[in-house]
Coordinates of C-alpha atoms and ligand atoms in Angstrom, one line a residue:
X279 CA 78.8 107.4 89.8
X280 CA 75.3 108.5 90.6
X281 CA 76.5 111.3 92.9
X282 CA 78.7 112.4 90.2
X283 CA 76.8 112.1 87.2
X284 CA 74.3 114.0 89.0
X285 CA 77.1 117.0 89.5
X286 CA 78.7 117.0 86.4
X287 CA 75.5 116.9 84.4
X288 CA 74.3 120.2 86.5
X289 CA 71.7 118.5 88.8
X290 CA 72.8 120.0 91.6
X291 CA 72.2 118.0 94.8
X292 CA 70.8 119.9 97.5
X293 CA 72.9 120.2 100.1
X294 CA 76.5 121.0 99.5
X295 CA 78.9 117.8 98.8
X296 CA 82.0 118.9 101.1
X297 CA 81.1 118.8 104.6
X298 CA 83.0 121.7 105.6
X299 CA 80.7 123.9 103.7
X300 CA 77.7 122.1 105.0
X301 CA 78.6 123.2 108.3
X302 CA 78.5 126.8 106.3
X303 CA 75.2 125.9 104.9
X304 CA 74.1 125.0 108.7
X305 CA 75.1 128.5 109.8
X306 CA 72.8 130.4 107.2
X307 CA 70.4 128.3 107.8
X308 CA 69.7 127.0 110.5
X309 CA 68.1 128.6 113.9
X310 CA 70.7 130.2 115.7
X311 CA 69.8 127.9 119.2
X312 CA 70.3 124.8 116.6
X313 CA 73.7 125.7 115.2
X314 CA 75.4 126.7 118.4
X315 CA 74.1 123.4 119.9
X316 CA 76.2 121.2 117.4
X317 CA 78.8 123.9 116.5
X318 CA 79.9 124.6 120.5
X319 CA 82.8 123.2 122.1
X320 CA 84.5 123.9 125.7
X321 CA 86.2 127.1 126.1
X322 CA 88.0 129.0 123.5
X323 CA 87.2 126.0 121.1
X324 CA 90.6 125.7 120.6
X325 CA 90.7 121.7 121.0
X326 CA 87.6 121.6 118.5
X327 CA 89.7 123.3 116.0
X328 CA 92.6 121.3 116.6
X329 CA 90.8 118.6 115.7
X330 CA 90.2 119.5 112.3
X331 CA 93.7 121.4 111.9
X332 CA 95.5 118.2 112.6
X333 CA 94.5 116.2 109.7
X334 CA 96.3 118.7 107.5
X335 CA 99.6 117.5 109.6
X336 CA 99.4 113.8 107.7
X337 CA 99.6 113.8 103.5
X338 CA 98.7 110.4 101.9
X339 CA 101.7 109.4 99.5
X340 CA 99.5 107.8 96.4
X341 CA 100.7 104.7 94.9
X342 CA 100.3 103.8 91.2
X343 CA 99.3 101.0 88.8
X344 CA 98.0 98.7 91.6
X345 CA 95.2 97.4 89.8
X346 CA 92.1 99.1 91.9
X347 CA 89.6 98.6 89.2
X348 CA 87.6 96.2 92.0
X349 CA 87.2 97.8 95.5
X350 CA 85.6 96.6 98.9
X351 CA 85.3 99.1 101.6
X352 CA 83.4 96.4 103.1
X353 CA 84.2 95.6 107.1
X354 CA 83.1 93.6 110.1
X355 CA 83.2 95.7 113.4
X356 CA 82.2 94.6 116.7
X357 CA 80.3 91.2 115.0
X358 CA 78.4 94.1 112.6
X359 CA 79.0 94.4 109.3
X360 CA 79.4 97.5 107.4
X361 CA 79.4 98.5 103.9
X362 CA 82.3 100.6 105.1
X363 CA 84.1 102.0 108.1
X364 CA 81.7 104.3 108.8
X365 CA 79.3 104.9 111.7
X366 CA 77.2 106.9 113.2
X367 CA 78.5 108.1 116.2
X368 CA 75.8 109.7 119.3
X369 CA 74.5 112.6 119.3
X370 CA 71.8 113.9 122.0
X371 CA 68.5 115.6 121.3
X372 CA 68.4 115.1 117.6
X373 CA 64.9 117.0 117.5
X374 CA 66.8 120.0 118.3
X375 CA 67.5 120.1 114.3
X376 CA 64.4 118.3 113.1
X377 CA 61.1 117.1 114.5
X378 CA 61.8 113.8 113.4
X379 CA 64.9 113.8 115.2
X380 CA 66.8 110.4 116.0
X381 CA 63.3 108.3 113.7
X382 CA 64.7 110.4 110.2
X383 CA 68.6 109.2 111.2
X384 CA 67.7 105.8 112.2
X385 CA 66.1 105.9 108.5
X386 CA 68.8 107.4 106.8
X387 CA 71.6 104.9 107.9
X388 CA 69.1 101.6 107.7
X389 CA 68.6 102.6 104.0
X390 CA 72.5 101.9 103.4
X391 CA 73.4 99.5 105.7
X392 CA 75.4 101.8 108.1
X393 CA 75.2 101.1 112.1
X394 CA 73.7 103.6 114.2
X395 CA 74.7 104.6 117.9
X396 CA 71.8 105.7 119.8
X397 CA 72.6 108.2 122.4
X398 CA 71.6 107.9 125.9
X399 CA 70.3 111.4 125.4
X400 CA 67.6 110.8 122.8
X401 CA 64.9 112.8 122.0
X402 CA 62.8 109.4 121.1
X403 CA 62.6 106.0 123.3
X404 CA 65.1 104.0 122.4
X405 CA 61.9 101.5 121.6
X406 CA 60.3 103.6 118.9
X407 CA 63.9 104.1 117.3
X408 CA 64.9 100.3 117.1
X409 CA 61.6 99.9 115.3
X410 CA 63.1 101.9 112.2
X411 CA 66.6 101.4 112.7
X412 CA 69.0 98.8 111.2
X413 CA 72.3 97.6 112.8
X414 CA 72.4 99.7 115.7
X415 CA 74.7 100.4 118.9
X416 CA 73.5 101.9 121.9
X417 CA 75.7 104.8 123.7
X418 CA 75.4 104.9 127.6
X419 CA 75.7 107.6 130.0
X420 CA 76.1 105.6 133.3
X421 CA 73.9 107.5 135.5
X422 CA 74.3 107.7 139.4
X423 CA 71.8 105.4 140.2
X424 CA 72.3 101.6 139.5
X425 CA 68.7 100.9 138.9
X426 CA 68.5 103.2 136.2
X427 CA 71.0 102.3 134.6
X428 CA 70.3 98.6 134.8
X429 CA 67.3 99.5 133.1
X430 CA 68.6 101.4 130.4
X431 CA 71.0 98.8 129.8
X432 CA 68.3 96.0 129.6
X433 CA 66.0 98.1 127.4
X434 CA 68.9 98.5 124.7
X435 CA 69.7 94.9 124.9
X436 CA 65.4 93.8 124.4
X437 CA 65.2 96.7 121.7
X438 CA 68.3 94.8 119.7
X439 CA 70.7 97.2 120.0
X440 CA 74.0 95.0 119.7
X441 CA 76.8 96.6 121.4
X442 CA 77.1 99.2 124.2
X443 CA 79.3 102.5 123.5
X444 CA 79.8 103.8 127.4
X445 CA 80.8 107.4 127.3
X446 CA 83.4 108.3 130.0
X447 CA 84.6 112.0 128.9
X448 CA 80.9 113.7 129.8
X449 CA 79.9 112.8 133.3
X450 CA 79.0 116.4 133.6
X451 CA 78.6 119.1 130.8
X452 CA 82.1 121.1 130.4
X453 CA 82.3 125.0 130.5
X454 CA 80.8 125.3 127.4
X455 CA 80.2 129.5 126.6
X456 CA 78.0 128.8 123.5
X457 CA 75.3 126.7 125.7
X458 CA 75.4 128.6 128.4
X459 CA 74.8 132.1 126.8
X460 CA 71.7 130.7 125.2
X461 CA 68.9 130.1 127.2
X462 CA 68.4 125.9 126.6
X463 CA 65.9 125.1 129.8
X464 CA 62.9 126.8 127.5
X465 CA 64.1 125.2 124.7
X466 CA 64.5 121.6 125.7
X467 CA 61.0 121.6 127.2
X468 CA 59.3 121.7 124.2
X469 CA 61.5 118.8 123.2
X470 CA 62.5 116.5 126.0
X471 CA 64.6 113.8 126.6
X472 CA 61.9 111.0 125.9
X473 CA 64.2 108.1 126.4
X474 CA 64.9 108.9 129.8
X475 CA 61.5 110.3 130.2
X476 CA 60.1 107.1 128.9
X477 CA 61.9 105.0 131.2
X478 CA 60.2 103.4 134.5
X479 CA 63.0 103.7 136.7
X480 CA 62.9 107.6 136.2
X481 CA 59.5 108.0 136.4
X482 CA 59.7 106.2 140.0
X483 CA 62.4 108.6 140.8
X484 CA 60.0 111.7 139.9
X485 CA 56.8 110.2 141.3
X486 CA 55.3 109.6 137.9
X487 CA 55.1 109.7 134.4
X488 CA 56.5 113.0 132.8
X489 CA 53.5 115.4 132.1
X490 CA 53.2 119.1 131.5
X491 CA 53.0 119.7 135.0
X492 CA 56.5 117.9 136.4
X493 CA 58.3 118.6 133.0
X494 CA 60.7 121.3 134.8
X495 CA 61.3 118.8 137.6
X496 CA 62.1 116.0 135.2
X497 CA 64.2 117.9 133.1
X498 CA 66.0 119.1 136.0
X499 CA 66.6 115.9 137.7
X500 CA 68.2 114.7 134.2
X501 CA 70.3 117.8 134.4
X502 CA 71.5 116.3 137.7
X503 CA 71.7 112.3 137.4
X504 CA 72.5 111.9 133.8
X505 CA 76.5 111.3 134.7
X506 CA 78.5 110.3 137.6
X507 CA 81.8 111.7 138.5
X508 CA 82.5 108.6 141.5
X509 CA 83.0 106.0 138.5
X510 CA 86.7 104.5 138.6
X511 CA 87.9 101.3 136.2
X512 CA 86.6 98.7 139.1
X513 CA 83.1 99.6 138.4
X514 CA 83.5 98.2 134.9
X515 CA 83.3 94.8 136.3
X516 CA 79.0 95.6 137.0
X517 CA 78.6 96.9 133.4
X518 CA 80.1 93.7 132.4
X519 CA 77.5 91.1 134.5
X520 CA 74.3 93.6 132.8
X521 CA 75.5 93.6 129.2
X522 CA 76.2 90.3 127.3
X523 CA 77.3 91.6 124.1
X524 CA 80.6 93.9 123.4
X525 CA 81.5 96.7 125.3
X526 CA 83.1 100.1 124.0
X527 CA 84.6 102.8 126.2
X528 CA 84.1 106.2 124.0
X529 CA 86.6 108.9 125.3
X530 CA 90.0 107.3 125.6
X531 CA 92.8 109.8 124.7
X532 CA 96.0 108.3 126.5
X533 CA 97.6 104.7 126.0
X534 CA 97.4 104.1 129.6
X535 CA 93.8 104.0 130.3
X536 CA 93.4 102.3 126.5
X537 CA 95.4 99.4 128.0
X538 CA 93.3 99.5 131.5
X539 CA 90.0 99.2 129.0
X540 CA 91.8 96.4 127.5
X541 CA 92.7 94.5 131.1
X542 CA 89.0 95.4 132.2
X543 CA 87.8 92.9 129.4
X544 CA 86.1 95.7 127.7
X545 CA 86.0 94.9 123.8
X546 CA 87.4 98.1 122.4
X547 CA 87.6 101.7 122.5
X548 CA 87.1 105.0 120.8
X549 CA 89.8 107.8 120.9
X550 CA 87.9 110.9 121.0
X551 CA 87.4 113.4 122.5
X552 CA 84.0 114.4 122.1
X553 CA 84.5 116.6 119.4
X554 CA 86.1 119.5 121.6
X555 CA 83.2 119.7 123.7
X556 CA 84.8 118.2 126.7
X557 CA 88.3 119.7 127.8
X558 CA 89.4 122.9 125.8
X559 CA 93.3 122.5 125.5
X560 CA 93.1 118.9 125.5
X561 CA 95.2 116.9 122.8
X562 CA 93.7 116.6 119.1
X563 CA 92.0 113.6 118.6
X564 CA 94.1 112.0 115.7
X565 CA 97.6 113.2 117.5
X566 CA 96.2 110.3 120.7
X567 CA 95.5 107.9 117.7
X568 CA 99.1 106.5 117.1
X569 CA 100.6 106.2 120.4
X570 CA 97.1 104.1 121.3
X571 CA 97.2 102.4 118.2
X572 CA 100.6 101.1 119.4
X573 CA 99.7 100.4 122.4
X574 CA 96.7 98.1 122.3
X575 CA 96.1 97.8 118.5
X576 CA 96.5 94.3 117.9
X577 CA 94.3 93.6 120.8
X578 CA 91.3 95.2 120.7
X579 CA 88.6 97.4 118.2
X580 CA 89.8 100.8 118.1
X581 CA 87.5 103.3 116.8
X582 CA 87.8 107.1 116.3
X583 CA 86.0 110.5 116.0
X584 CA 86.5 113.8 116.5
X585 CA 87.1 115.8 113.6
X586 CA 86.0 113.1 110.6
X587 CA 84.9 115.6 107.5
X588 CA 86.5 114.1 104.6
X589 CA 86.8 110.6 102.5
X590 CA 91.0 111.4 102.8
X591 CA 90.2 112.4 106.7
X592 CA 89.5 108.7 107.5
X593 CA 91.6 107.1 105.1
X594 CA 94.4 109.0 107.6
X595 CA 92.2 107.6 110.9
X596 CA 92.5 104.4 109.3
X597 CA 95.6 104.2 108.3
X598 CA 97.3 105.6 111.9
X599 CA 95.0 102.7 113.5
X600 CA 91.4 102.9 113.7
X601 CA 89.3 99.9 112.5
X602 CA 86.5 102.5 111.7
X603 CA 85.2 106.3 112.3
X604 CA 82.4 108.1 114.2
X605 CA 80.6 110.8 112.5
X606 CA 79.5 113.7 114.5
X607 CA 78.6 117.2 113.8
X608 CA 78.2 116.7 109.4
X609 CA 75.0 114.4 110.3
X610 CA 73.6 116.6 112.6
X611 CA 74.5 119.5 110.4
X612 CA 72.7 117.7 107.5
X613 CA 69.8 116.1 109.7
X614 CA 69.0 119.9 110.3
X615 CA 68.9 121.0 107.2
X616 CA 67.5 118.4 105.2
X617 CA 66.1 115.6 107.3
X618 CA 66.5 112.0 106.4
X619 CA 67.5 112.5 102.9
X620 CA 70.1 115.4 104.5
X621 CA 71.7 112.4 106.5
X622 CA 71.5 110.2 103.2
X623 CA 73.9 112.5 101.4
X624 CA 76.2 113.1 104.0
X625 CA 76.4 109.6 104.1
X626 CA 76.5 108.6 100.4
X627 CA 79.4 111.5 100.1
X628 CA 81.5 110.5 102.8
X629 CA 81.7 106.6 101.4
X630 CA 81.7 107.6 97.8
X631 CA 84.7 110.2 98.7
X632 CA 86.8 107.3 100.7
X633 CA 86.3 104.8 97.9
X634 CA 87.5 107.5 95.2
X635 CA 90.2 108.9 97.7
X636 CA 91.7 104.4 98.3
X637 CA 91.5 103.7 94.7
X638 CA 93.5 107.2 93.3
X639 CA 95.8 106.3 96.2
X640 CA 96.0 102.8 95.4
X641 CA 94.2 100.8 97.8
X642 CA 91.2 98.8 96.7
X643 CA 90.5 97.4 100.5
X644 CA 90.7 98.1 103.7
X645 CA 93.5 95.7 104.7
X646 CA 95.9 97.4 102.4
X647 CA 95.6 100.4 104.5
X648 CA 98.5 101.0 106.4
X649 CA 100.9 103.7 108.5
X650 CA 103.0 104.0 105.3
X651 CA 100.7 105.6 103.1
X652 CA 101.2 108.5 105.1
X653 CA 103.8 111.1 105.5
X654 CA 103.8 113.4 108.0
Ligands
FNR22 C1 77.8 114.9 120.7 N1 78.5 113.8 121.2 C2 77.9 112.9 122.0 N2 78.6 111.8 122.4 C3 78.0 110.9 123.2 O1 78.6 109.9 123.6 N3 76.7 111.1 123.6 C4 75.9 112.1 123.2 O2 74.7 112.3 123.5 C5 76.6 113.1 122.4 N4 75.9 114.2 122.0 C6 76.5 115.1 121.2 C7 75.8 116.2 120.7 C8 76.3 117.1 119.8 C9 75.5 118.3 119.3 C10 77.7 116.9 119.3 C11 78.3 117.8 118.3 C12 78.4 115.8 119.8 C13 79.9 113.6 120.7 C14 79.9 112.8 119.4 O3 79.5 111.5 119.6 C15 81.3 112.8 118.8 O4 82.3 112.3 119.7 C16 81.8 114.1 118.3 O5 80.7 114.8 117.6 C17 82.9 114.0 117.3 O6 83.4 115.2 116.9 P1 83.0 115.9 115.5 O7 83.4 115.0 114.4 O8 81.6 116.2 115.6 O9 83.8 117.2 115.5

């Protein structure tokens, strides 16, 4: 109603309320390094624009008089609860698009309740975030070496971060064009990657604490130990002995390795992948959903991103078998152009737009969503 009222009665908010034109807004206005950081994909981009393109495939059938005067978007995911099936997903070097970086977002999503997932690649010590944050996950890149990982891992757990969100799709940057035509070595060194730079098992590794002097070397052997291509499913067995609480493997796209995740003892998964950043040509995000959905649904969490931009976008995640979404790019997008109160709105628009979009299709919770308020 407030959102609305607001509209109708000509206050007009300040950042634009559908998410597609946010992204517009982003290109005006934002520095040019900034967009093409969040707006590049691998390739052609043709998988990033699949992902979008494919929500159009699926058309909600709306059901009437079904009494949805009283809704709850309310969920529990992974022990934390949410005011609705909506999280944050990672995203790296936040302070790319704002100096306050991953401190305004943490903010933003404690002020409604919504869980945030730190990434590995943060611009800010995981420590500094936690201290503003509220439910929060932690997103891994499993570096090559153990010890470093270990400590990243026991880090999150002492900074209260409640579940880990391991990323297997991105052991190694794709053949992105958009990143490597801009020069992003200069860049980043004004910024850093302060949770790894804060870390004591990488300062070992580069003799010391970052300073201005070693900041090339540090950011280079980042560059080169953030992922590791050696992994296979039998490592999984490690994670589990240095992380007590659940486990998520971010980047499943085939019902094969959703069911391996699921006979590793991992505790769910999220079908994505990565936005389009990762494999050009690769399968759209929501076309993997179903056949996964089918495949391990009744077993474990499934989660989903890639391509989230609308209230009726995640009704359709939902109802082909996610238990919530991720939200990429439209955060970053909004962090960039109007810090914490930018990721407020996007927030605030996405859930008032899925409560809006159940209830004038005649669903008032999340347990009455199903396959069959689809069509394809
Ligand atoms: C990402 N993503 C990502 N994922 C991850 O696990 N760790 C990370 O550090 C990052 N960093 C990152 C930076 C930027 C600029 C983008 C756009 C994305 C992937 C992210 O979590 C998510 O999978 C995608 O953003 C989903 O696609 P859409 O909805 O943004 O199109």
């Amino acid at each position: 109603n407030e959102i609305y009222l607001a509209g109708l009665g000509g206050a007009r908010p300040g950042l634009p309320t559908d998410l597609h034109r946010l992204e517009e807004a982003a290109r005006q206005g934002l520095p040019e390094q900034a967009f093409g950081y969040v707006a590049g994909a691998a390739g052609s981009e043709s998988t990033a624009r699949a992902n979008l393109a494919v929500f159009d495939q699926w058309k909600i059938v709306p059901r009437m008089l079904r009494d949805v005067g009283s809704r709850d978007l309310g969920t529990t995911v992974l022990g934390t609860a949410m005011p609705a099936p909506v999280v944050l997903g990672p995203v790296g070097v936040l302070r790319i698009l704002h100096p306050e970086g991953e401190l305004a977002v943490a903010r933003a999503a404690a002020a409604l309740g919504v869980t945030m997932t730190l990434s590995t690649a943060s611009s800010t010590a995981m420590e500094e975030v936690a201290a503003e944050a509220g439910p929060r996950w932690y997103q891994l890149y499993w570096p090559k070496d153990r010890e470093l990982a270990a400590s990243l891992i026991g880090r999150a757990a002492d900074s209260g971060f409640t579940a880990l969100v391991v990323t297997l799709d991105t052991f190694t940057l794709a053949w992105r064009p958009r990143d490597l035509d801009q020069a992003y070595l200069p860049f980043l060194q004004g910024i850093g990657v302060q949770n790894y730079f804060s870390d004591p098992v990488f300062q070992k590794a580069i003799g010391g604490p970052v300073t201005d002097a070693n900041r090339d070397l540090a950011l280079l052997h980042w560059v080169a130990n953030f992922g590791n291509p050696t992994l296979t499913w039998d490592d999984l067995a490690w994670l589990r002995e240095q992380w007590d609480g659940p486990i998520v493997l971010k980047g499943i796209q085939h019902p094969e390795d959703a069911r391996r995740a699921v006979d590793a003892g991992m505790d769910g998964i999220v079908v994505s992948n990565h936005g389009g950043r990762q494999v050009n040509g690769a399968i759209a995000a929501l076309d993997a959903l179903p056949a996964i959905a089918s495949a391990v649904g009744g077993e474990t969490t499934v989660l989903f991103d890639s391509g989230i931009r609308s209230g009726a976008d995640i009704l359709k995640a939902l109802a082909l078998g996610a238990q919530a979404v991720m939200i990429g790019r439209p955060y970053a997008y909004a962090l960039g152009l109007g810090g914490e109160e930018g990721v407020r709105h996007v927030l605030r628009c996405l859930m008032a737009d899925l409560d809006l979009t159940m209830a004038l299709s005649g669903h008032s919770t999340l347990a009455d969503i199903t396959p069959a308020l689809l069509s394809r």
